mmCIF file of C-alpha atoms in Angstrom:
data_model
loop_
_atom_site.group_PDB
_atom_site.id
_atom_site.type_symbol
_atom_site.label_atom_id
_atom_site.label_comp_id
_atom_site.label_asym_id
_atom_site.label_seq_id
_atom_site.Cartn_x
_atom_site.Cartn_y
_atom_site.Cartn_z
ATOM 1 C CA UNK A 19 34.016 -21.581 52.522
ATOM 2 C CA UNK A 20 31.149 -22.619 54.517
ATOM 3 C CA UNK A 21 31.127 -26.038 56.578
ATOM 4 C CA UNK A 22 28.495 -25.507 59.180
ATOM 5 C CA UNK A 23 25.178 -26.984 58.170
ATOM 6 C CA UNK A 24 22.966 -24.558 59.349
ATOM 7 C CA UNK A 25 24.586 -21.976 56.829
ATOM 8 C CA UNK A 26 24.718 -24.693 54.121
ATOM 9 C CA UNK A 27 20.983 -25.270 54.623
ATOM 10 C CA UNK A 28 20.451 -21.616 54.028
ATOM 11 C CA UNK A 29 22.344 -21.711 50.777
ATOM 12 C CA UNK A 30 20.446 -24.897 49.433
ATOM 13 C CA UNK A 31 17.160 -23.295 50.369
ATOM 14 C CA UNK A 32 18.112 -20.330 48.279
ATOM 15 C CA UNK A 33 19.530 -22.463 45.773
ATOM 16 C CA UNK A 34 16.310 -24.531 45.216
ATOM 17 C CA UNK A 35 14.279 -21.226 45.042
ATOM 18 C CA UNK A 36 16.870 -19.902 42.489
ATOM 19 C CA UNK A 37 17.176 -16.614 44.609
ATOM 20 C CA UNK A 38 20.988 -16.576 45.174
ATOM 21 C CA UNK A 39 23.146 -14.270 43.636
ATOM 22 C CA UNK A 40 27.018 -13.461 43.552
ATOM 23 C CA UNK A 41 29.144 -15.002 46.286
ATOM 24 C CA UNK A 42 26.129 -16.994 47.785
ATOM 25 C CA UNK A 43 25.460 -18.525 44.436
ATOM 26 C CA UNK A 44 29.181 -19.311 43.883
ATOM 27 C CA UNK A 45 29.223 -20.846 47.122
ATOM 28 C CA UNK A 46 26.351 -23.018 46.808
ATOM 29 C CA UNK A 47 27.488 -24.362 43.307
ATOM 30 C CA UNK A 48 30.823 -25.269 45.200
ATOM 31 C CA UNK A 49 28.791 -26.995 47.857
ATOM 32 C CA UNK A 50 26.697 -28.882 45.136
ATOM 33 C CA UNK A 51 29.832 -30.367 43.551
ATOM 34 C CA UNK A 52 32.345 -30.570 46.604
ATOM 35 C CA UNK A 53 30.233 -31.339 49.736
ATOM 36 C CA UNK A 54 26.583 -32.249 48.848
ATOM 37 C CA UNK A 55 27.099 -35.463 46.877
ATOM 38 C CA UNK A 56 29.219 -37.114 49.973
ATOM 39 C CA UNK A 57 26.989 -35.682 52.696
ATOM 40 C CA UNK A 58 23.789 -37.633 53.286
ATOM 41 C CA UNK A 59 22.490 -35.049 55.670
ATOM 42 C CA UNK A 60 22.739 -32.500 52.911
ATOM 43 C CA UNK A 61 21.483 -34.633 50.318
ATOM 44 C CA UNK A 62 18.409 -35.182 52.371
ATOM 45 C CA UNK A 63 17.938 -31.673 53.002
ATOM 46 C CA UNK A 64 18.168 -30.985 49.295
ATOM 47 C CA UNK A 65 15.818 -33.323 48.148
ATOM 48 C CA UNK A 66 13.325 -32.434 50.678
ATOM 49 C CA UNK A 67 13.607 -28.791 49.468
ATOM 50 C CA UNK A 68 13.532 -29.919 45.838
ATOM 51 C CA UNK A 69 10.113 -31.757 46.685
ATOM 52 C CA UNK A 70 8.886 -28.776 48.366
ATOM 53 C CA UNK A 71 9.610 -26.506 45.550
ATOM 54 C CA UNK A 72 7.548 -28.696 43.347
ATOM 55 C CA UNK A 73 4.940 -28.967 45.823
ATOM 56 C CA UNK A 74 4.659 -25.058 46.103
ATOM 57 C CA UNK A 75 3.899 -24.929 42.588
ATOM 58 C CA UNK A 76 0.384 -26.422 43.285
ATOM 59 C CA UNK A 77 -0.575 -23.509 45.347
ATOM 60 C CA UNK A 78 -0.738 -21.289 42.327
ATOM 61 C CA UNK A 79 -4.312 -21.383 40.728
ATOM 62 C CA UNK A 80 -4.476 -23.884 37.865
ATOM 63 C CA UNK A 81 -5.079 -22.256 34.608
ATOM 64 C CA UNK A 82 -5.964 -23.642 31.196
ATOM 65 C CA UNK A 83 -3.288 -22.997 28.911
ATOM 66 C CA UNK A 84 -4.036 -21.425 25.685
ATOM 67 C CA UNK A 85 -5.596 -23.849 23.092
ATOM 68 C CA UNK A 86 -2.704 -23.342 20.790
ATOM 69 C CA UNK A 87 -0.281 -24.782 23.126
ATOM 70 C CA UNK A 88 -0.894 -28.410 22.464
ATOM 71 C CA UNK A 89 -0.914 -28.256 18.764
ATOM 72 C CA UNK A 90 2.436 -26.380 18.954
ATOM 73 C CA UNK A 91 3.995 -29.043 20.920
ATOM 74 C CA UNK A 92 2.517 -31.799 18.756
ATOM 75 C CA UNK A 93 3.993 -29.977 15.634
ATOM 76 C CA UNK A 94 7.501 -30.128 17.132
ATOM 77 C CA UNK A 95 7.253 -33.636 18.172
ATOM 78 C CA UNK A 96 5.699 -34.324 14.671
ATOM 79 C CA UNK A 97 8.757 -32.651 13.168
ATOM 80 C CA UNK A 98 11.010 -34.975 14.957
ATOM 81 C CA UNK A 99 9.563 -37.906 13.376
ATOM 82 C CA UNK A 100 11.089 -41.349 14.053
ATOM 83 C CA UNK A 101 14.246 -39.429 15.118
ATOM 84 C CA UNK A 102 13.175 -39.448 18.867
ATOM 85 C CA UNK A 103 16.234 -37.966 20.138
ATOM 86 C CA UNK A 104 17.954 -36.074 17.400
ATOM 87 C CA UNK A 105 20.243 -33.912 19.196
ATOM 88 C CA UNK A 106 23.482 -34.899 20.261
ATOM 89 C CA UNK A 107 22.912 -33.271 23.660
ATOM 90 C CA UNK A 108 20.488 -35.845 24.531
ATOM 91 C CA UNK A 109 22.772 -38.884 23.477
ATOM 92 C CA UNK A 110 25.192 -37.180 25.704
ATOM 93 C CA UNK A 111 22.628 -36.789 28.577
ATOM 94 C CA UNK A 112 21.405 -40.270 28.453
ATOM 95 C CA UNK A 113 24.748 -41.881 29.048
ATOM 96 C CA UNK A 114 26.405 -38.961 30.828
ATOM 97 C CA UNK A 115 28.211 -40.087 34.204
ATOM 98 C CA UNK A 116 29.689 -36.592 35.099
ATOM 99 C CA UNK A 117 28.205 -33.225 35.074
ATOM 100 C CA UNK A 118 29.657 -30.034 36.591
ATOM 101 C CA UNK A 119 28.127 -26.641 36.789
ATOM 102 C CA UNK A 120 30.976 -24.255 36.645
ATOM 103 C CA UNK A 121 30.363 -21.169 38.966
ATOM 104 C CA UNK A 122 31.055 -18.159 36.873
ATOM 105 C CA UNK A 123 34.563 -17.163 37.050
ATOM 106 C CA UNK A 124 35.378 -18.777 40.428
ATOM 107 C CA UNK A 125 37.329 -21.769 41.071
ATOM 108 C CA UNK A 126 38.872 -24.728 38.857
ATOM 109 C CA UNK A 127 36.299 -27.425 39.136
ATOM 110 C CA UNK A 128 37.353 -31.203 38.148
ATOM 111 C CA UNK A 129 34.446 -32.964 36.939
ATOM 112 C CA UNK A 130 32.454 -34.811 39.752
ATOM 113 C CA UNK A 131 30.206 -37.870 39.114
ATOM 114 C CA UNK A 132 26.806 -38.034 40.467
ATOM 115 C CA UNK A 133 25.909 -34.567 41.089
ATOM 116 C CA UNK A 134 22.165 -35.478 40.370
ATOM 117 C CA UNK A 135 21.016 -32.026 41.253
ATOM 118 C CA UNK A 136 23.152 -30.299 38.731
ATOM 119 C CA UNK A 137 22.681 -33.153 36.077
ATOM 120 C CA UNK A 138 18.916 -32.883 36.007
ATOM 121 C CA UNK A 139 18.437 -29.379 35.923
ATOM 122 C CA UNK A 140 21.379 -28.985 33.290
ATOM 123 C CA UNK A 141 20.320 -31.797 30.984
ATOM 124 C CA UNK A 142 16.823 -30.530 31.007
ATOM 125 C CA UNK A 143 17.877 -26.984 29.997
ATOM 126 C CA UNK A 144 20.470 -28.249 27.409
ATOM 127 C CA UNK A 145 17.793 -30.192 25.857
ATOM 128 C CA UNK A 146 15.570 -27.231 25.644
ATOM 129 C CA UNK A 147 18.201 -25.119 24.234
ATOM 130 C CA UNK A 148 19.100 -27.613 21.587
ATOM 131 C CA UNK A 149 15.445 -28.016 20.330
ATOM 132 C CA UNK A 150 15.688 -24.131 19.460
ATOM 133 C CA UNK A 151 15.915 -23.580 15.694
ATOM 134 C CA UNK A 152 18.508 -20.822 16.161
ATOM 135 C CA UNK A 153 20.801 -23.107 18.378
ATOM 136 C CA UNK A 154 24.351 -23.420 17.466
ATOM 137 C CA UNK A 155 26.358 -26.408 17.754
ATOM 138 C CA UNK A 156 29.999 -26.124 16.910
ATOM 139 C CA UNK A 157 33.147 -28.498 17.113
ATOM 140 C CA UNK A 158 35.765 -27.035 19.573
ATOM 141 C CA UNK A 159 38.382 -29.498 19.178
ATOM 142 C CA UNK A 160 37.467 -32.796 20.913
ATOM 143 C CA UNK A 161 34.061 -31.282 22.304
ATOM 144 C CA UNK A 162 30.961 -29.544 21.083
ATOM 145 C CA UNK A 163 29.711 -26.244 22.161
ATOM 146 C CA UNK A 164 25.867 -25.616 22.201
ATOM 147 C CA UNK A 165 24.894 -22.148 22.604
ATOM 148 C CA UNK A 166 21.816 -19.976 21.227
ATOM 149 C CA UNK A 167 21.371 -16.011 20.612
ATOM 150 C CA UNK A 168 20.535 -14.266 23.651
ATOM 151 C CA UNK A 169 21.279 -17.193 26.209
ATOM 152 C CA UNK A 170 23.560 -16.371 28.971
ATOM 153 C CA UNK A 171 24.885 -19.943 29.145
ATOM 154 C CA UNK A 172 26.363 -22.386 26.930
ATOM 155 C CA UNK A 173 27.067 -26.353 27.200
ATOM 156 C CA UNK A 174 30.293 -28.034 26.380
ATOM 157 C CA UNK A 175 29.761 -31.623 25.688
ATOM 158 C CA UNK A 176 31.200 -34.693 24.078
ATOM 159 C CA UNK A 177 31.364 -38.327 24.019
ATOM 160 C CA UNK A 178 34.465 -40.551 23.232
ATOM 161 C CA UNK A 179 36.424 -37.475 24.139
ATOM 162 C CA UNK A 180 40.191 -38.635 24.584
ATOM 163 C CA UNK A 181 41.910 -38.202 27.711
ATOM 164 C CA UNK A 182 44.637 -35.670 27.513
ATOM 165 C CA UNK A 183 48.350 -36.698 27.789
ATOM 166 C CA UNK A 184 49.362 -37.837 31.462
ATOM 167 C CA UNK A 185 49.758 -34.761 33.847
ATOM 168 C CA UNK A 186 47.589 -32.732 31.521
ATOM 169 C CA UNK A 187 43.906 -31.318 31.753
ATOM 170 C CA UNK A 188 41.470 -29.848 29.482
ATOM 171 C CA UNK A 189 40.801 -26.208 30.417
ATOM 172 C CA UNK A 190 37.789 -23.972 29.465
ATOM 173 C CA UNK A 191 38.499 -20.297 28.910
ATOM 174 C CA UNK A 192 35.821 -17.651 28.060
ATOM 175 C CA UNK A 193 37.371 -14.852 26.096
ATOM 176 C CA UNK A 194 36.714 -10.974 25.909
ATOM 177 C CA UNK A 195 38.676 -9.082 23.203
ATOM 178 C CA UNK A 196 41.110 -11.804 22.864
ATOM 179 C CA UNK A 197 41.763 -11.840 26.574
ATOM 180 C CA UNK A 198 40.830 -15.238 28.041
ATOM 181 C CA UNK A 199 39.658 -16.021 31.398
ATOM 182 C CA UNK A 200 39.860 -19.407 33.130
ATOM 183 C CA UNK A 201 36.575 -20.998 33.902
ATOM 184 C CA UNK A 202 37.498 -24.313 34.653
ATOM 185 C CA UNK A 203 39.330 -27.495 33.914
ATOM 186 C CA UNK A 204 37.943 -31.078 33.312
ATOM 187 C CA UNK A 205 38.737 -34.595 32.393
ATOM 188 C CA UNK A 206 36.398 -36.852 30.595
ATOM 189 C CA UNK A 207 34.683 -39.526 32.493
ATOM 190 C CA UNK A 208 34.807 -42.577 30.436
ATOM 191 C CA UNK A 209 34.844 -40.171 27.433
ATOM 192 C CA UNK A 210 31.973 -38.371 28.718
ATOM 193 C CA UNK A 211 32.249 -34.533 28.920
ATOM 194 C CA UNK A 212 29.189 -32.399 29.875
ATOM 195 C CA UNK A 213 29.814 -28.646 31.266
ATOM 196 C CA UNK A 214 27.469 -25.801 31.943
ATOM 197 C CA UNK A 215 29.324 -22.473 31.619
ATOM 198 C CA UNK A 216 27.813 -18.979 32.411
ATOM 199 C CA UNK A 217 28.587 -16.740 29.108
ATOM 200 C CA UNK A 218 27.624 -13.164 28.784
ATOM 201 C CA UNK A 219 27.118 -12.588 24.945
ATOM 202 C CA UNK A 220 27.477 -8.830 25.607
ATOM 203 C CA UNK A 221 30.907 -9.276 27.181
ATOM 204 C CA UNK A 222 32.381 -12.625 26.120
ATOM 205 C CA UNK A 223 32.953 -13.269 22.244
ATOM 206 C CA UNK A 224 34.608 -16.742 22.311
ATOM 207 C CA UNK A 225 35.012 -19.959 24.133
ATOM 208 C CA UNK A 226 38.520 -21.544 24.177
ATOM 209 C CA UNK A 227 39.258 -25.135 25.054
ATOM 210 C CA UNK A 228 43.052 -26.010 25.707
ATOM 211 C CA UNK A 229 45.116 -28.902 26.854
ATOM 212 C CA UNK A 230 47.451 -27.590 29.730
ATOM 213 C CA UNK A 231 49.901 -29.056 32.202
ATOM 214 C CA UNK A 232 47.823 -29.774 35.446
ATOM 215 C CA UNK A 233 50.214 -27.516 37.461
ATOM 216 C CA UNK A 234 50.288 -24.518 34.894
ATOM 217 C CA UNK A 235 49.135 -21.385 36.175
ATOM 218 C CA UNK A 236 45.590 -20.423 35.249
ATOM 219 C CA UNK A 237 46.076 -16.620 34.298
ATOM 220 C CA UNK A 238 46.415 -17.579 30.519
ATOM 221 C CA UNK A 239 46.866 -20.688 28.431
ATOM 222 C CA UNK A 240 50.354 -21.466 28.142
ATOM 223 C CA UNK A 241 49.897 -24.470 25.543
ATOM 224 C CA UNK A 242 49.570 -24.056 21.858
ATOM 225 C CA UNK A 243 47.100 -27.110 21.882
ATOM 226 C CA UNK A 244 43.955 -24.792 21.950
ATOM 227 C CA UNK A 245 40.679 -24.666 20.051
ATOM 228 C CA UNK A 246 38.211 -21.932 19.362
ATOM 229 C CA UNK A 247 34.414 -21.837 19.032
ATOM 230 C CA UNK A 248 34.555 -18.762 16.815
ATOM 231 C CA UNK A 249 37.280 -20.316 14.553
ATOM 232 C CA UNK A 250 34.705 -22.720 13.198
ATOM 233 C CA UNK A 251 31.621 -20.478 13.304
ATOM 234 C CA UNK B 17 3.171 -43.530 47.394
ATOM 235 C CA UNK B 18 -0.130 -42.123 45.953
ATOM 236 C CA UNK B 19 -1.880 -43.918 43.237
ATOM 237 C CA UNK B 20 -1.584 -40.852 41.214
ATOM 238 C CA UNK B 21 2.323 -40.873 41.507
ATOM 239 C CA UNK B 22 2.232 -44.669 40.540
ATOM 240 C CA UNK B 23 0.382 -43.808 37.480
ATOM 241 C CA UNK B 24 3.001 -41.259 36.652
ATOM 242 C CA UNK B 25 5.574 -43.522 36.933
ATOM 243 C CA UNK B 26 4.036 -45.700 34.275
ATOM 244 C CA UNK B 27 3.708 -42.431 32.256
ATOM 245 C CA UNK B 28 7.237 -41.662 32.620
ATOM 246 C CA UNK B 29 8.147 -45.144 31.447
ATOM 247 C CA UNK B 30 6.018 -44.323 28.317
ATOM 248 C CA UNK B 31 7.963 -40.879 27.729
ATOM 249 C CA UNK B 32 11.300 -42.754 27.971
ATOM 250 C CA UNK B 33 10.015 -45.330 25.300
ATOM 251 C CA UNK B 34 8.894 -42.513 23.088
ATOM 252 C CA UNK B 35 5.086 -42.890 23.541
ATOM 253 C CA UNK B 36 3.294 -39.707 22.385
ATOM 254 C CA UNK B 37 0.087 -41.001 24.335
ATOM 255 C CA UNK B 38 1.863 -40.849 27.656
ATOM 256 C CA UNK B 39 3.061 -37.356 26.757
ATOM 257 C CA UNK B 40 -0.382 -36.162 26.113
ATOM 258 C CA UNK B 41 -1.788 -37.700 29.280
ATOM 259 C CA UNK B 42 0.896 -35.821 31.131
ATOM 260 C CA UNK B 43 0.267 -32.631 29.259
ATOM 261 C CA UNK B 44 -3.691 -33.029 30.056
ATOM 262 C CA UNK B 45 -3.049 -33.628 33.908
ATOM 263 C CA UNK B 46 -0.249 -31.092 34.623
ATOM 264 C CA UNK B 47 -0.650 -28.375 31.834
ATOM 265 C CA UNK B 48 -3.290 -26.329 34.068
ATOM 266 C CA UNK B 49 -1.092 -26.425 37.157
ATOM 267 C CA UNK B 50 2.178 -25.556 35.297
ATOM 268 C CA UNK B 51 0.535 -22.743 33.228
ATOM 269 C CA UNK B 52 -1.026 -21.567 36.410
ATOM 270 C CA UNK B 53 2.252 -21.642 38.233
ATOM 271 C CA UNK B 54 4.307 -20.083 35.305
ATOM 272 C CA UNK B 55 1.491 -17.249 34.722
ATOM 273 C CA UNK B 56 1.576 -16.364 38.568
ATOM 274 C CA UNK B 57 5.472 -16.048 38.129
ATOM 275 C CA UNK B 58 5.849 -14.214 34.934
ATOM 276 C CA UNK B 59 2.387 -12.262 34.978
ATOM 277 C CA UNK B 60 2.279 -12.698 31.122
ATOM 278 C CA UNK B 61 0.448 -15.307 29.220
ATOM 279 C CA UNK B 62 2.806 -15.118 26.243
ATOM 280 C CA UNK B 63 5.818 -15.853 28.598
ATOM 281 C CA UNK B 64 3.815 -18.458 30.678
ATOM 282 C CA UNK B 65 3.107 -20.386 27.433
ATOM 283 C CA UNK B 66 6.721 -20.101 26.612
ATOM 284 C CA UNK B 67 7.740 -21.685 29.900
ATOM 285 C CA UNK B 68 5.277 -24.419 29.835
ATOM 286 C CA UNK B 69 6.114 -25.294 26.259
ATOM 287 C CA UNK B 70 9.918 -25.594 27.071
ATOM 288 C CA UNK B 71 9.282 -27.424 30.260
ATOM 289 C CA UNK B 72 6.963 -30.232 28.323
ATOM 290 C CA UNK B 73 9.576 -30.211 25.617
ATOM 291 C CA UNK B 74 12.416 -30.751 27.935
ATOM 292 C CA UNK B 75 10.445 -33.722 29.815
ATOM 293 C CA UNK B 76 9.829 -35.248 26.268
ATOM 294 C CA UNK B 77 13.387 -34.765 24.972
ATOM 295 C CA UNK B 78 15.310 -35.891 28.292
ATOM 296 C CA UNK B 79 12.802 -37.911 30.311
ATOM 297 C CA UNK B 80 15.894 -39.378 32.140
ATOM 298 C CA UNK B 81 16.557 -36.109 33.748
ATOM 299 C CA UNK B 82 13.807 -37.262 36.349
ATOM 300 C CA UNK B 83 15.108 -39.859 38.652
ATOM 301 C CA UNK B 84 12.122 -41.565 40.562
ATOM 302 C CA UNK B 85 14.099 -42.398 43.465
ATOM 303 C CA UNK B 86 14.060 -38.486 44.318
ATOM 304 C CA UNK B 87 10.305 -37.972 44.490
ATOM 305 C CA UNK B 88 7.049 -37.937 42.459
ATOM 306 C CA UNK B 89 7.106 -36.626 38.834
ATOM 307 C CA UNK B 90 4.706 -34.081 39.972
ATOM 308 C CA UNK B 91 7.200 -32.252 42.016
ATOM 309 C CA UNK B 92 10.000 -32.762 39.592
ATOM 310 C CA UNK B 93 7.906 -31.402 36.805
ATOM 311 C CA UNK B 94 6.445 -28.188 38.640
ATOM 312 C CA UNK B 95 10.052 -27.555 40.051
ATOM 313 C CA UNK B 96 11.120 -27.535 36.479
ATOM 314 C CA UNK B 97 8.495 -25.018 35.512
ATOM 315 C CA UNK B 98 9.435 -22.919 38.525
ATOM 316 C CA UNK B 99 12.983 -22.649 37.452
ATOM 317 C CA UNK B 100 12.218 -21.744 33.957
ATOM 318 C CA UNK B 101 9.649 -19.193 35.051
ATOM 319 C CA UNK B 102 12.040 -17.498 37.415
ATOM 320 C CA UNK B 103 14.852 -17.433 34.711
ATOM 321 C CA UNK B 104 12.408 -16.099 32.253
ATOM 322 C CA UNK B 105 11.435 -13.134 34.966
ATOM 323 C CA UNK B 106 15.075 -12.265 35.299
ATOM 324 C CA UNK B 107 15.799 -12.323 31.441
ATOM 325 C CA UNK B 108 12.798 -10.055 30.966
ATOM 326 C CA UNK B 109 13.962 -7.819 33.755
ATOM 327 C CA UNK B 110 17.385 -7.300 32.017
ATOM 328 C CA UNK B 111 15.903 -6.807 28.722
ATOM 329 C CA UNK B 112 13.456 -4.396 30.178
ATOM 330 C CA UNK B 113 16.426 -2.593 32.144
ATOM 331 C CA UNK B 114 18.202 -2.138 28.864
ATOM 332 C CA UNK B 115 15.167 -1.038 26.947
ATOM 333 C CA UNK B 116 14.424 1.452 30.109
ATOM 334 C CA UNK B 117 17.676 2.926 30.002
ATOM 335 C CA UNK B 118 17.598 3.317 26.320
ATOM 336 C CA UNK B 119 14.111 4.675 25.574
ATOM 337 C CA UNK B 120 12.544 5.181 29.107
ATOM 338 C CA UNK B 121 9.649 2.828 28.297
ATOM 339 C CA UNK B 122 6.664 2.536 30.468
ATOM 340 C CA UNK B 123 6.816 -0.854 32.560
ATOM 341 C CA UNK B 124 5.196 -3.780 30.948
ATOM 342 C CA UNK B 125 1.479 -3.970 32.050
ATOM 343 C CA UNK B 126 0.436 -7.153 33.677
ATOM 344 C CA UNK B 127 -2.226 -8.800 31.863
ATOM 345 C CA UNK B 128 -5.606 -9.938 33.523
ATOM 346 C CA UNK B 129 -5.548 -13.405 35.011
ATOM 347 C CA UNK B 130 -6.961 -16.012 33.031
ATOM 348 C CA UNK B 131 -9.937 -18.235 34.197
ATOM 349 C CA UNK B 132 -9.133 -20.575 36.618
ATOM 350 C CA UNK B 133 -9.721 -24.530 36.274
ATOM 351 C CA UNK B 134 -10.870 -27.636 38.017
ATOM 352 C CA UNK B 135 -8.229 -30.208 38.177
ATOM 353 C CA UNK B 136 -7.740 -33.867 39.008
ATOM 354 C CA UNK B 137 -9.067 -34.961 42.334
ATOM 355 C CA UNK B 138 -5.565 -36.010 43.671
ATOM 356 C CA UNK B 139 -4.044 -32.685 42.656
ATOM 357 C CA UNK B 140 -6.783 -30.655 44.146
ATOM 358 C CA UNK B 141 -6.389 -32.461 47.278
ATOM 359 C CA UNK B 142 -2.563 -31.781 47.532
ATOM 360 C CA UNK B 143 -3.273 -28.081 46.385
ATOM 361 C CA UNK B 144 -5.382 -27.676 49.539
ATOM 362 C CA UNK B 145 -2.725 -29.260 51.586
ATOM 363 C CA UNK B 146 -0.028 -27.006 50.294
ATOM 364 C CA UNK B 147 -2.127 -23.763 50.759
ATOM 365 C CA UNK B 148 -3.002 -24.965 54.345
ATOM 366 C CA UNK B 149 0.785 -25.444 54.957
ATOM 367 C CA UNK B 150 1.570 -21.922 53.658
ATOM 368 C CA UNK B 151 -1.332 -20.344 55.878
ATOM 369 C CA UNK B 152 0.798 -21.993 58.847
ATOM 370 C CA UNK B 153 3.773 -19.897 58.388
ATOM 371 C CA UNK B 154 4.372 -16.682 60.373
ATOM 372 C CA UNK B 155 3.522 -13.764 58.066
ATOM 373 C CA UNK B 156 7.205 -12.445 57.938
ATOM 374 C CA UNK B 157 8.545 -15.995 56.935
ATOM 375 C CA UNK B 158 5.683 -16.381 54.433
ATOM 376 C CA UNK B 159 6.294 -13.133 52.700
ATOM 377 C CA UNK B 160 9.954 -13.884 52.090
ATOM 378 C CA UNK B 161 9.178 -17.281 50.860
ATOM 379 C CA UNK B 162 6.346 -15.999 48.409
ATOM 380 C CA UNK B 163 8.586 -13.057 47.248
ATOM 381 C CA UNK B 164 11.456 -15.602 46.174
ATOM 382 C CA UNK B 165 9.148 -18.308 44.938
ATOM 383 C CA UNK B 166 6.185 -16.864 43.220
ATOM 384 C CA UNK B 167 7.872 -13.322 42.664
ATOM 385 C CA UNK B 168 11.073 -14.743 41.286
ATOM 386 C CA UNK B 169 13.066 -12.232 43.292
ATOM 387 C CA UNK B 170 16.564 -12.665 44.642
ATOM 388 C CA UNK B 171 17.510 -12.571 48.135
ATOM 389 C CA UNK B 172 19.275 -9.255 47.585
ATOM 390 C CA UNK B 173 16.107 -7.755 45.798
ATOM 391 C CA UNK B 174 13.908 -9.110 48.739
ATOM 392 C CA UNK B 175 16.164 -7.422 51.380
ATOM 393 C CA UNK B 176 16.029 -4.145 49.530
ATOM 394 C CA UNK B 177 12.454 -4.356 48.820
ATOM 395 C CA UNK B 178 11.195 -5.108 52.558
ATOM 396 C CA UNK B 179 14.025 -3.142 54.008
ATOM 397 C CA UNK B 180 15.449 -5.959 56.161
ATOM 398 C CA UNK B 181 19.178 -7.441 56.388
ATOM 399 C CA UNK B 182 20.029 -10.234 53.824
ATOM 400 C CA UNK B 183 20.754 -12.509 56.844
ATOM 401 C CA UNK B 184 17.425 -12.181 57.908
ATOM 402 C CA UNK B 185 16.009 -12.903 54.523
ATOM 403 C CA UNK B 186 18.106 -16.185 54.635
ATOM 404 C CA UNK B 187 17.175 -17.403 58.194
ATOM 405 C CA UNK B 188 13.384 -16.654 57.195
ATOM 406 C CA UNK B 189 13.667 -18.360 54.092
ATOM 407 C CA UNK B 190 15.145 -21.536 55.802
ATOM 408 C CA UNK B 191 12.811 -21.564 58.673
ATOM 409 C CA UNK B 192 9.840 -21.363 56.244
ATOM 410 C CA UNK B 193 11.006 -24.050 54.093
ATOM 411 C CA UNK B 194 11.849 -26.414 56.857
ATOM 412 C CA UNK B 195 8.337 -25.834 58.476
ATOM 413 C CA UNK B 196 6.394 -26.531 55.312
ATOM 414 C CA UNK B 197 8.500 -29.393 54.603
ATOM 415 C CA UNK B 198 7.657 -31.167 57.829
ATOM 416 C CA UNK B 199 4.032 -30.141 57.609
ATOM 417 C CA UNK B 200 3.766 -31.546 53.995
ATOM 418 C CA UNK B 201 5.748 -34.390 54.760
ATOM 419 C CA UNK B 202 3.387 -35.336 57.604
ATOM 420 C CA UNK B 203 0.052 -34.790 55.299
ATOM 421 C CA UNK B 204 1.646 -36.979 52.648
ATOM 422 C CA UNK B 205 2.568 -39.742 54.981
ATOM 423 C CA UNK B 206 0.319 -42.891 54.843
ATOM 424 C CA UNK B 207 -2.250 -42.932 57.711
ATOM 425 C CA UNK B 208 -0.757 -45.086 60.595
ATOM 426 C CA UNK B 209 2.679 -44.180 59.589
#
């Protein structure tokens, strides 16, 4: 794990540029949930890099988009009509107090509040995904799974999600050929849940949510209180 | 804060209230910059169009994703466009790699660049500042930064492409971003500050 700010700054720079892969990407995700929210120096650095990322976009030559683009957007906004925010994901996003980006198959991550960097990106991405006509929203026990064909990410969200019994946590698992791999664990924050989970549809075929004793091993679910996304597809 | 940024805040409040007029004003203001950026990164008009479409739709559907305390709406939005464009490039690379493996297809041909446009005075001014700041970077730092930002390359890909250790990619990237940030922060600060 990284704890010197020179190395952290390198990871934050790569994160903002979206140029990290593998262990560096996982370490950046860990820092964004574990370290950055409580470190004013890192928050300042990250915000500076984010502003820079936006500014650098201006260096590209502006180009008038095709004339069809605005009418296409208008049609989609018209279709929404008075239902300004029809998708549940947006309702979640509006009130969400806690968001976590789970780093692949790495460590268990309890939900952390106020990770604004992850929250803004994830909410915007989830909103786009939810707007696709082929997006799929299914109940998985107390939460919902949002996914779409060809996307290598899915979202788990819910509001009014009950707390599990004392001493227990919710756990997320991605499944290949009925073999679950632990992704992370979470507790609702005032009933809100919003998770972003990498999911390769060419490898994974299901998402499970289970309620487990907090001290249970994570090599496989031990509880029978378990829900499958594919069971309701 | 610049006048244009204050105007954007008002438009953002309009978005949050579901004001279609605010949306269209923001579209007219930022679509050339967004499309130019997406086009530069993806190299294909159809992909660039999808990127800009998705970014504006995201802004409309989740305006609360932008926090005014974190900077100008302009930088938030173009950062969103950048992220989506890079993700699109990566997805296309994976698809192309699968297709290449399957049928040995020729690489996709990059389209001719579209005609440039003139945009709002404040954006043009900032554009000049950003380009001037990029010109201050040492060539080796600028190369690494541009491969990552405009080329959508990962640090591993950059290391392989220009044959330097990945640690050097990281240090050059950080040095470039720190220097650019300093230069641009100075140029953005009010006179006398």
